[in-house]
mmCIF file of C-alpha atoms in Angstrom:
data_model
loop_
_atom_site.group_PDB
_atom_site.id
_atom_site.type_symbol
_atom_site.label_atom_id
_atom_site.label_comp_id
_atom_site.label_asym_id
_atom_site.label_seq_id
_atom_site.Cartn_x
_atom_site.Cartn_y
_atom_site.Cartn_z
ATOM 1 C CA MET A 1 0.003 0.060 -0.017
ATOM 2 C CA LEU A 2 2.811 2.356 0.911
ATOM 3 C CA LYS A 3 4.262 1.823 -2.526
ATOM 4 C CA TYR A 4 1.128 3.001 -4.230
ATOM 5 C CA LEU A 5 0.819 5.965 -1.954
ATOM 6 C CA TYR A 6 4.332 6.974 -2.851
ATOM 7 C CA LEU A 7 3.551 6.686 -6.494
ATOM 8 C CA ALA A 8 0.506 8.696 -6.068
ATOM 9 C CA GLY A 9 2.472 11.348 -4.293
ATOM 10 C CA CYS A 10 5.035 11.609 -7.026
ATOM 11 C CA LEU A 11 2.096 12.070 -9.595
ATOM 12 C CA PHE A 12 0.357 14.712 -7.568
ATOM 13 C CA VAL A 13 3.630 16.731 -7.109
ATOM 14 C CA ALA A 14 4.352 16.312 -10.808
ATOM 15 C CA LEU A 15 0.943 17.514 -11.925
ATOM 16 C CA ARG A 16 1.011 20.495 -9.551
ATOM 17 C CA LEU A 17 4.359 21.461 -10.728
ATOM 18 C CA SER A 18 3.575 21.242 -14.296
ATOM 19 C CA ALA A 19 0.395 23.280 -13.782
ATOM 20 C CA ALA A 20 1.920 25.945 -11.579
ATOM 21 C CA PRO A 21 5.654 25.518 -10.742
ATOM 22 C CA THR A 22 6.165 29.013 -9.337
ATOM 23 C CA ALA A 23 3.327 28.505 -6.826
ATOM 24 C CA PHE A 24 5.037 25.542 -5.228
ATOM 25 C CA ALA A 25 7.080 26.699 -2.241
ATOM 26 C CA VAL A 26 10.054 24.489 -1.287
ATOM 27 C CA ASN A 27 11.454 24.490 2.173
ATOM 28 C CA PRO A 28 15.167 23.669 1.900
ATOM 29 C CA THR A 29 15.178 21.713 5.124
ATOM 30 C CA GLU A 30 12.147 19.710 4.408
ATOM 31 C CA ASP A 31 12.519 16.045 3.283
ATOM 32 C CA SER A 32 11.110 15.204 -0.153
ATOM 33 C CA THR A 33 9.000 12.375 1.239
ATOM 34 C CA GLU A 34 7.366 14.887 3.602
ATOM 35 C CA ILE A 35 6.593 17.065 0.702
ATOM 36 C CA PHE A 36 5.006 14.290 -1.336
ATOM 37 C CA GLN A 37 2.835 13.406 1.693
ATOM 38 C CA LYS A 38 1.706 17.002 2.241
ATOM 39 C CA GLU A 39 0.944 17.410 -1.441
ATOM 40 C CA MET A 40 -1.021 14.148 -1.548
ATOM 41 C CA ASN A 41 -2.982 15.133 1.639
ATOM 42 C CA ASN A 42 -3.744 18.518 0.195
ATOM 43 C CA TYR A 43 -5.000 16.890 -3.110
ATOM 44 C CA VAL A 44 -7.337 14.470 -1.170
ATOM 45 C CA ASP A 45 -8.639 17.184 1.148
ATOM 46 C CA SER A 46 -9.494 19.433 -1.876
ATOM 47 C CA ILE A 47 -11.516 16.589 -3.494
ATOM 48 C CA LYS A 48 -13.345 15.695 -0.212
ATOM 49 C CA LYS A 49 -14.274 19.425 0.210
ATOM 50 C CA ALA A 50 -15.587 19.619 -3.298
ATOM 51 C CA GLN A 51 -17.849 16.578 -2.814
ATOM 52 C CA HIS A 52 -21.447 17.315 -1.953
ATOM 53 C CA TYR A 53 -23.662 14.471 -0.464
ATOM 54 C CA GLU A 54 -27.411 14.180 -0.316
ATOM 55 C CA THR A 55 -29.913 12.194 1.858
ATOM 56 C CA GLY A 56 -33.624 11.604 1.737
ATOM 57 C CA THR A 57 -35.647 11.042 -1.446
ATOM 58 C CA ILE A 58 -33.701 11.802 -4.607
ATOM 59 C CA LYS A 59 -35.134 11.777 -8.146
ATOM 60 C CA LEU A 60 -32.649 9.989 -10.453
ATOM 61 C CA GLU A 61 -31.882 11.360 -13.894
ATOM 62 C CA GLY A 62 -34.349 10.241 -16.384
ATOM 63 C CA GLY A 63 -37.406 10.235 -14.035
ATOM 64 C CA LYS A 64 -38.003 6.449 -14.086
ATOM 65 C CA ALA A 65 -36.555 5.795 -10.636
ATOM 66 C CA GLU A 66 -35.798 7.437 -7.356
ATOM 67 C CA ILE A 67 -33.770 6.499 -4.316
ATOM 68 C CA ASN A 68 -34.531 7.000 -0.665
ATOM 69 C CA VAL A 69 -31.344 7.455 1.242
ATOM 70 C CA PRO A 70 -31.984 6.825 4.898
ATOM 71 C CA ALA A 71 -30.044 7.832 8.070
ATOM 72 C CA GLY A 72 -26.676 6.033 8.110
ATOM 73 C CA PHE A 73 -26.016 6.594 4.387
ATOM 74 C CA LYS A 74 -25.195 9.546 1.849
ATOM 75 C CA PHE A 75 -25.533 9.870 -1.859
ATOM 76 C CA LEU A 76 -23.106 11.327 -4.354
ATOM 77 C CA ASN A 77 -24.528 12.676 -7.570
ATOM 78 C CA LYS A 78 -23.867 11.564 -11.082
ATOM 79 C CA LYS A 79 -21.035 13.826 -12.211
ATOM 80 C CA GLN A 80 -18.994 13.393 -8.927
ATOM 81 C CA SER A 81 -19.544 9.597 -9.068
ATOM 82 C CA GLN A 82 -18.241 9.308 -12.595
ATOM 83 C CA TYR A 83 -15.156 11.187 -11.528
ATOM 84 C CA VAL A 84 -14.680 8.742 -8.638
ATOM 85 C CA LEU A 85 -15.020 5.625 -10.838
ATOM 86 C CA THR A 86 -12.758 6.753 -13.651
ATOM 87 C CA THR A 87 -10.236 9.169 -12.271
ATOM 88 C CA LEU A 88 -9.931 8.097 -8.692
ATOM 89 C CA TRP A 89 -10.568 4.297 -8.922
ATOM 90 C CA GLY A 90 -9.110 3.730 -12.452
ATOM 91 C CA ASN A 91 -12.001 2.061 -14.157
ATOM 92 C CA PRO A 92 -12.413 2.349 -17.969
ATOM 93 C CA PRO A 93 -14.518 5.401 -18.867
ATOM 94 C CA GLU A 94 -17.126 3.282 -20.579
ATOM 95 C CA THR A 95 -17.950 1.545 -17.206
ATOM 96 C CA SER A 96 -19.458 4.787 -15.885
ATOM 97 C CA ASN A 97 -21.720 5.766 -18.864
ATOM 98 C CA ASN A 98 -24.888 4.630 -17.108
ATOM 99 C CA THR A 99 -23.896 5.848 -13.618
ATOM 100 C CA LEU A 100 -26.493 7.895 -11.771
ATOM 101 C CA GLY A 101 -24.790 8.319 -8.402
ATOM 102 C CA MET A 102 -23.205 6.399 -5.515
ATOM 103 C CA ILE A 103 -24.432 5.422 -2.055
ATOM 104 C CA PHE A 104 -21.839 5.482 0.849
ATOM 105 C CA PRO A 105 -22.079 4.746 4.486
ATOM 106 C CA GLU A 106 -22.283 7.899 6.316
ATOM 107 C CA SER A 107 -18.877 7.667 7.798
ATOM 108 C CA SER A 108 -17.246 6.642 4.553
ATOM 109 C CA ASP A 109 -15.931 8.404 1.323
ATOM 110 C CA PRO A 110 -14.280 7.389 -2.008
ATOM 111 C CA PHE A 111 -10.874 7.312 -0.241
ATOM 112 C CA ALA A 112 -11.778 4.930 2.643
ATOM 113 C CA ASP A 113 -9.847 1.787 2.471
ATOM 114 C CA SER A 114 -12.023 -0.198 4.640
ATOM 115 C CA SER A 115 -15.558 0.366 3.563
ATOM 116 C CA TYR A 116 -17.872 -0.098 0.573
ATOM 117 C CA ALA A 117 -19.806 2.074 -1.902
ATOM 118 C CA PHE A 118 -22.873 1.184 -4.022
ATOM 119 C CA ILE A 119 -22.822 2.473 -7.614
ATOM 120 C CA VAL A 120 -26.279 3.303 -8.858
ATOM 121 C CA GLU A 121 -27.000 2.811 -12.553
ATOM 122 C CA TYR A 122 -29.905 2.486 -14.867
ATOM 123 C CA GLU A 123 -29.578 0.470 -18.190
ATOM 124 C CA ASP A 124 -32.406 1.098 -20.614
ATOM 125 C CA ILE A 125 -32.367 -2.333 -22.060
ATOM 126 C CA GLY A 126 -36.047 -3.175 -21.996
ATOM 127 C CA TYR A 127 -38.241 -5.520 -20.068
ATOM 128 C CA VAL A 128 -36.127 -8.480 -18.811
ATOM 129 C CA LYS A 129 -38.101 -11.808 -18.712
ATOM 130 C CA ASP A 130 -37.461 -13.677 -15.515
ATOM 131 C CA ASP A 131 -38.733 -17.088 -16.604
ATOM 132 C CA ASP A 132 -35.193 -18.658 -16.726
ATOM 133 C CA ALA A 133 -34.406 -17.588 -13.031
ATOM 134 C CA GLU A 134 -35.088 -21.053 -11.555
ATOM 135 C CA LYS A 135 -33.332 -22.982 -14.283
ATOM 136 C CA ILE A 136 -29.805 -21.488 -14.132
ATOM 137 C CA ASP A 137 -26.906 -23.610 -13.008
ATOM 138 C CA TYR A 138 -24.675 -20.963 -11.378
ATOM 139 C CA LYS A 139 -21.753 -23.333 -10.725
ATOM 140 C CA GLU A 140 -21.595 -23.996 -14.447
ATOM 141 C CA MET A 141 -21.924 -20.265 -15.264
ATOM 142 C CA MET A 142 -18.928 -19.470 -12.937
ATOM 143 C CA LYS A 143 -16.961 -22.163 -14.724
ATOM 144 C CA ASN A 144 -17.840 -20.588 -18.174
ATOM 145 C CA LEU A 145 -16.875 -17.051 -17.005
ATOM 146 C CA GLN A 146 -13.574 -18.260 -15.729
ATOM 147 C CA GLU A 147 -12.759 -20.014 -18.941
ATOM 148 C CA GLY A 148 -13.433 -16.757 -20.823
ATOM 149 C CA GLU A 149 -10.980 -14.731 -18.873
ATOM 150 C CA GLN A 150 -8.019 -14.871 -21.279
ATOM 151 C CA ALA A 151 -9.747 -13.200 -24.228
ATOM 152 C CA SER A 152 -11.268 -10.527 -22.030
ATOM 153 C CA ASN A 153 -7.956 -9.809 -20.218
ATOM 154 C CA GLU A 154 -6.139 -9.583 -23.605
ATOM 155 C CA ALA A 155 -8.493 -6.806 -24.618
ATOM 156 C CA ARG A 156 -8.142 -5.054 -21.158
ATOM 157 C CA THR A 157 -4.288 -5.197 -21.529
ATOM 158 C CA LYS A 158 -4.351 -3.548 -24.879
ATOM 159 C CA GLU A 159 -6.327 -0.658 -23.280
ATOM 160 C CA GLY A 160 -3.828 -0.330 -20.530
ATOM 161 C CA TYR A 161 -5.914 -1.853 -17.749
ATOM 162 C CA ALA A 162 -5.135 -4.846 -15.448
ATOM 163 C CA GLY A 163 -6.330 -8.313 -15.971
ATOM 164 C CA ILE A 164 -9.341 -9.648 -13.921
ATOM 165 C CA HIS A 165 -9.705 -13.138 -12.455
ATOM 166 C CA LEU A 166 -12.798 -14.429 -11.031
ATOM 167 C CA ILE A 167 -12.240 -16.499 -7.904
ATOM 168 C CA GLY A 168 -15.810 -17.559 -7.506
ATOM 169 C CA TRP A 169 -19.148 -16.667 -5.859
ATOM 170 C CA ALA A 170 -18.955 -14.672 -2.663
ATOM 171 C CA GLN A 171 -22.689 -14.844 -2.538
ATOM 172 C CA GLN A 172 -24.480 -17.193 -4.972
ATOM 173 C CA PRO A 173 -27.252 -15.305 -6.986
ATOM 174 C CA PHE A 174 -30.681 -15.174 -5.515
ATOM 175 C CA TYR A 175 -33.802 -13.812 -7.256
ATOM 176 C CA ASP A 176 -36.636 -12.474 -5.255
ATOM 177 C CA LYS A 177 -39.431 -13.229 -7.825
ATOM 178 C CA GLU A 178 -42.104 -11.325 -5.861
ATOM 179 C CA ASN A 179 -40.228 -8.087 -5.663
ATOM 180 C CA LYS A 180 -38.296 -8.556 -8.954
ATOM 181 C CA VAL A 181 -34.958 -8.034 -7.323
ATOM 182 C CA LEU A 182 -31.840 -10.098 -8.142
ATOM 183 C CA HIS A 183 -28.641 -10.053 -6.111
ATOM 184 C CA TRP A 184 -25.210 -11.863 -5.877
ATOM 185 C CA ALA A 185 -21.589 -11.279 -5.201
ATOM 186 C CA LYS A 186 -18.306 -12.136 -7.025
ATOM 187 C CA GLU A 187 -14.867 -12.563 -5.436
ATOM 188 C CA ILE A 188 -12.293 -11.133 -8.011
ATOM 189 C CA ARG A 189 -8.539 -10.655 -8.185
ATOM 190 C CA PHE A 190 -6.818 -7.868 -10.252
ATOM 191 C CA ASP A 191 -3.396 -8.291 -11.531
ATOM 192 C CA ASP A 192 -2.212 -4.989 -10.216
ATOM 193 C CA GLN A 193 -3.456 -5.527 -6.722
ATOM 194 C CA GLU A 194 -1.233 -7.176 -4.017
ATOM 195 C CA GLY A 195 -2.915 -9.454 -1.434
ATOM 196 C CA ALA A 196 -6.613 -8.500 -0.778
ATOM 197 C CA HIS A 197 -9.162 -9.633 -3.299
ATOM 198 C CA THR A 198 -12.000 -7.289 -4.477
ATOM 199 C CA LEU A 199 -15.726 -7.919 -3.762
ATOM 200 C CA ASN A 200 -18.455 -6.983 -6.336
ATOM 201 C CA TYR A 201 -21.808 -7.273 -4.640
ATOM 202 C CA GLU A 202 -24.492 -6.619 -7.170
ATOM 203 C CA ILE A 203 -28.254 -5.805 -7.076
ATOM 204 C CA ARG A 204 -30.606 -5.718 -9.947
ATOM 205 C CA ILE A 205 -34.071 -4.260 -9.745
ATOM 206 C CA LEU A 206 -36.270 -5.024 -12.774
ATOM 207 C CA GLY A 207 -38.364 -2.429 -14.300
ATOM 208 C CA ARG A 208 -40.791 -1.955 -17.189
ATOM 209 C CA HIS A 209 -38.216 -0.353 -19.506
ATOM 210 C CA GLY A 210 -34.901 -1.483 -18.067
ATOM 211 C CA VAL A 211 -32.844 -2.449 -14.983
ATOM 212 C CA LEU A 212 -31.840 -0.353 -11.971
ATOM 213 C CA SER A 213 -28.412 -1.604 -10.784
ATOM 214 C CA LEU A 214 -26.648 -1.082 -7.451
ATOM 215 C CA ASN A 215 -23.178 -2.419 -7.327
ATOM 216 C CA ALA A 216 -20.932 -2.525 -4.180
ATOM 217 C CA VAL A 217 -17.229 -2.312 -4.676
ATOM 218 C CA CYS A 218 -14.975 -3.076 -1.830
ATOM 219 C CA LYS A 219 -12.427 -5.572 -0.490
ATOM 220 C CA MET A 220 -13.444 -9.162 0.261
ATOM 221 C CA SER A 221 -12.898 -8.448 3.981
ATOM 222 C CA GLU A 222 -15.893 -6.094 3.823
ATOM 223 C CA LEU A 223 -18.328 -8.813 2.892
ATOM 224 C CA PRO A 224 -19.791 -9.104 6.347
ATOM 225 C CA VAL A 225 -20.351 -5.313 6.542
ATOM 226 C CA VAL A 226 -22.018 -5.296 3.216
ATOM 227 C CA LYS A 227 -24.289 -8.296 4.172
ATOM 228 C CA ALA A 228 -25.277 -6.491 7.463
ATOM 229 C CA ASP A 229 -26.463 -3.544 5.365
ATOM 230 C CA ILE A 230 -27.829 -5.295 2.338
ATOM 231 C CA SER A 231 -31.393 -5.559 3.611
ATOM 232 C CA LYS A 232 -31.519 -1.665 3.799
ATOM 233 C CA VAL A 233 -29.875 -1.192 0.418
ATOM 234 C CA LEU A 234 -32.244 -3.626 -1.377
ATOM 235 C CA HIS A 235 -35.189 -1.321 -0.580
ATOM 236 C CA MET A 236 -33.627 2.205 -1.117
ATOM 237 C CA ALA A 237 -34.106 2.307 -4.978
ATOM 238 C CA THR A 238 -37.537 2.016 -6.596
ATOM 239 C CA PHE A 239 -39.182 2.643 -10.014
ATOM 240 C CA THR A 240 -41.734 5.439 -10.137
ATOM 241 C CA ASP A 241 -45.385 4.957 -11.025
ATOM 242 C CA GLY A 242 -45.866 3.704 -14.552
ATOM 243 C CA ASN A 243 -42.238 2.410 -14.742
ATOM 244 C CA THR A 244 -42.404 -0.676 -12.446
ATOM 245 C CA TYR A 245 -41.992 -4.223 -13.730
ATOM 246 C CA PHE A 246 -45.849 -4.732 -13.173
ATOM 247 C CA ASP A 247 -46.582 -1.831 -15.502
ATOM 248 C CA PHE A 248 -45.204 -3.685 -18.566
ATOM 249 C CA ASP A 249 -47.474 -3.559 -21.653
ATOM 250 C CA PRO A 250 -46.529 -6.286 -24.150
ATOM 251 C CA LYS A 251 -48.229 -4.264 -26.964
ATOM 252 C CA ILE A 252 -46.007 -1.263 -26.880
ATOM 253 C CA ASP A 253 -42.923 -2.070 -24.659
ATOM 254 C CA ASN A 254 -39.640 -3.613 -25.778
ATOM 255 C CA VAL A 255 -38.518 -6.969 -24.400
ATOM 256 C CA ALA A 256 -34.776 -7.056 -23.535
ATOM 257 C CA ALA A 257 -32.345 -9.433 -25.213
ATOM 258 C CA TRP A 258 -30.991 -10.094 -21.752
ATOM 259 C CA SER A 259 -32.208 -12.745 -19.262
ATOM 260 C CA ILE A 260 -31.640 -13.157 -15.607
ATOM 261 C CA GLY A 261 -28.534 -15.208 -16.374
ATOM 262 C CA GLY A 262 -27.140 -12.554 -18.636
ATOM 263 C CA LEU A 263 -27.397 -9.860 -15.935
ATOM 264 C CA VAL A 264 -25.420 -12.042 -13.489
ATOM 265 C CA ALA A 265 -22.679 -12.669 -16.024
ATOM 266 C CA GLY A 266 -22.147 -8.951 -16.647
ATOM 267 C CA LYS A 267 -19.228 -6.603 -16.033
ATOM 268 C CA VAL A 268 -17.147 -5.951 -12.947
ATOM 269 C CA LEU A 269 -15.794 -2.764 -11.516
ATOM 270 C CA ALA A 270 -12.614 -2.119 -9.444
ATOM 271 C CA LYS A 271 -11.948 -0.075 -6.415
ATOM 272 C CA ILE A 272 -8.125 0.019 -7.235
ATOM 273 C CA GLY A 273 -7.507 3.418 -5.665
ATOM 274 C CA PHE A 274 -6.653 6.785 -6.886
ATOM 275 C CA PHE A 275 -3.103 5.735 -7.517
ATOM 276 C CA ALA A 276 -4.372 3.702 -10.523
ATOM 277 C CA ILE A 277 -4.276 6.649 -12.850
ATOM 278 C CA LEU A 278 -0.443 6.631 -12.687
ATOM 279 C CA VAL A 279 -0.256 3.134 -14.085
ATOM 280 C CA LYS A 280 -3.163 3.803 -16.652
ATOM 281 C CA TYR A 281 -1.815 7.056 -18.099
ATOM 282 C CA LEU A 282 1.786 5.944 -18.233
ATOM 283 C CA ALA A 283 0.585 2.965 -20.130
ATOM 284 C CA ALA A 284 -1.292 5.213 -22.536
ATOM 285 C CA GLY A 285 1.738 7.653 -22.949
ATOM 286 C CA TRP A 286 -0.236 10.815 -22.180
ATOM 287 C CA LYS A 287 1.733 13.971 -22.838
ATOM 288 C CA PHE A 288 0.820 15.736 -19.677
ATOM 289 C CA ILE A 289 2.260 12.973 -17.542
ATOM 290 C CA VAL A 290 5.528 13.182 -19.373
ATOM 291 C CA ILE A 291 5.528 16.934 -18.810
ATOM 292 C CA GLY A 292 4.629 16.296 -15.212
ATOM 293 C CA PHE A 293 7.596 13.985 -14.511
ATOM 294 C CA MET A 294 9.949 16.364 -16.404
ATOM 295 C CA ALA A 295 8.747 18.929 -13.880
ATOM 296 C CA LEU A 296 9.278 16.462 -11.009
ATOM 297 C CA ILE A 297 13.034 16.055 -12.135
ATOM 298 C CA GLY A 298 13.222 19.803 -12.147
ATOM 299 C CA PHE A 299 11.766 19.843 -8.768
ATOM 300 C CA PHE A 300 14.405 17.503 -7.380
ATOM 301 C CA ARG A 301 17.132 19.602 -9.075
ATOM 302 C CA ARG A 302 15.723 22.718 -7.445
ATOM 303 C CA LEU A 303 15.277 21.147 -4.085
ATOM 304 C CA PHE A 304 18.834 19.742 -3.878
ATOM 305 C CA ASN A 305 20.342 22.930 -5.258
ATOM 306 C CA ARG A 306 18.637 24.926 -2.638
ATOM 307 C CA LYS A 307 19.818 22.462 0.125
ATOM 308 C CA LYS A 308 23.292 22.831 -1.262
ATOM 309 C CA GLU A 309 23.210 26.533 -1.304
ATOM 310 C CA ALA A 310 21.722 26.609 2.233
ATOM 311 C CA LYS A 311 24.745 24.690 3.524
ATOM 312 C CA GLU A 312 27.059 26.882 1.503
ATOM 313 C CA ALA A 313 25.435 30.003 2.919
ATOM 314 C CA ALA A 314 25.775 28.701 6.532
ATOM 315 C CA ALA A 315 29.455 28.097 5.981
ATOM 316 C CA PHE A 316 29.884 31.352 4.336
ATOM 317 C CA ASN A 317 28.357 33.253 7.230
ATOM 318 C CA THR A 318 30.474 31.297 9.703
ATOM 319 C CA VAL A 319 33.670 32.227 7.923
ATOM 320 C CA SER A 320 32.696 35.932 7.527
ATOM 321 C CA GLU A 321 31.914 36.190 11.347
ATOM 322 C CA GLU A 322 35.513 35.075 12.081
ATOM 323 C CA GLY A 323 36.842 37.918 10.007
ATOM 324 C CA GLN A 324 38.125 35.759 7.062
ATOM 325 C CA PRO A 325 37.952 36.799 3.499
ATOM 326 C CA THR A 326 34.558 35.938 1.752
ATOM 327 C CA ALA A 327 34.334 33.480 -1.023
ATOM 328 C CA GLU A 328 33.888 34.294 -4.611
ATOM 329 C CA ALA A 329 30.272 34.435 -5.822
ATOM 330 C CA THR A 330 29.307 30.914 -6.995
ATOM 331 C CA THR A 331 28.776 30.424 -10.653
ATOM 332 C CA GLU A 332 26.111 27.806 -10.087
ATOM 333 C CA GLU A 333 22.731 28.985 -11.391
ATOM 334 C CA SER A 334 20.402 30.363 -8.589
ATOM 335 C CA PRO A 335 17.193 28.763 -7.871
ATOM 336 C CA ALA A 336 15.265 31.769 -8.983
ATOM 337 C CA HIS A 337 16.528 31.066 -12.528
ATOM 338 C CA ASN A 338 16.196 27.351 -12.477
ATOM 339 C CA HIS A 339 13.207 27.004 -14.810
ATOM 340 C CA LEU A 340 11.350 23.792 -14.484
ATOM 341 C CA PRO A 341 10.355 22.018 -17.807
ATOM 342 C CA GLY A 342 7.077 23.493 -18.683
ATOM 343 C CA ASP A 343 7.706 27.022 -17.425
ATOM 344 C CA GLU A 344 8.339 28.320 -20.884
ATOM 345 C CA GLU A 345 5.295 28.720 -23.153
ATOM 346 C CA GLN A 346 4.400 25.427 -24.947
ATOM 347 C CA PRO A 347 2.912 25.372 -28.355
ATOM 348 C CA GLU A 348 -0.789 24.626 -28.327
ATOM 349 C CA ASP A 349 -1.572 21.050 -28.820
ATOM 350 C CA LYS A 350 -3.765 20.232 -31.951
ATOM 351 C CA PRO A 351 -6.217 17.417 -31.700
#
């Protein structure tokens, strides 16, 4: 974990320097690790302050569903949730296309390392028939999913993302036929995660025109906590009048190509952590990361030059106080003229 935090710190310092090098004040006596830690803490604090949570009844975008967030939980809106999923947690952008928000325990947030979050989505795929629910062999389904890992991971690797490996069911799928609610959990291992496995606990609420999804992303060790809260979460989201499963009109409504089994076999999400963007963007070769790390090199140069000059100044003052001749002015470039890469005007990138 410390390795990832260090990488994250490096990235944050680099990005801040590339954006505004002159605004970054360096204390010559301060250790570089301490600087990284401060910059990372400041970055995290700024994100936390910008996030605004809601409680109570919330109308979800599109008007087909709403969510009632009770005491003990809080809701993050669509835009902020998409930022969490892609930028902070490192998921591919397309995985957040249908995201409407996120549900957190009241005491948690996107940076919590020992809690869960439910991602709320709506997929307008049509009316999902549930007549296959009691016929599915979930052991066979897991075996088929595991056998299909290689092709899926090859595609992910080409896009710069870590491979995914399904360990098995953390909670075997269960379909509540009366309330039209399906839920299950998968235990997952990501290639770029050390040690702890990831838990995807998923809920599907069937509606007239599509499916409302609530997906919990956390560590496997949080499974007991999720299970303790699951009964509350299952009843938070509902379809509005005219959009429920029981409002289906076969004469005018579309029937989904998906089945209950197809919903269970769907995508997975990762809570890799906000350091994941370092790996992702370096793999993609994005220009601003290159500029950022050039700035980081410049930062080290300026930091060590200042430390060296501070020592020389101290020695100079000691000699001067003893009445000895002063030294010649150093020919080394002063920090004030040590321009970081990116200080000069860059030509505007063309798409």
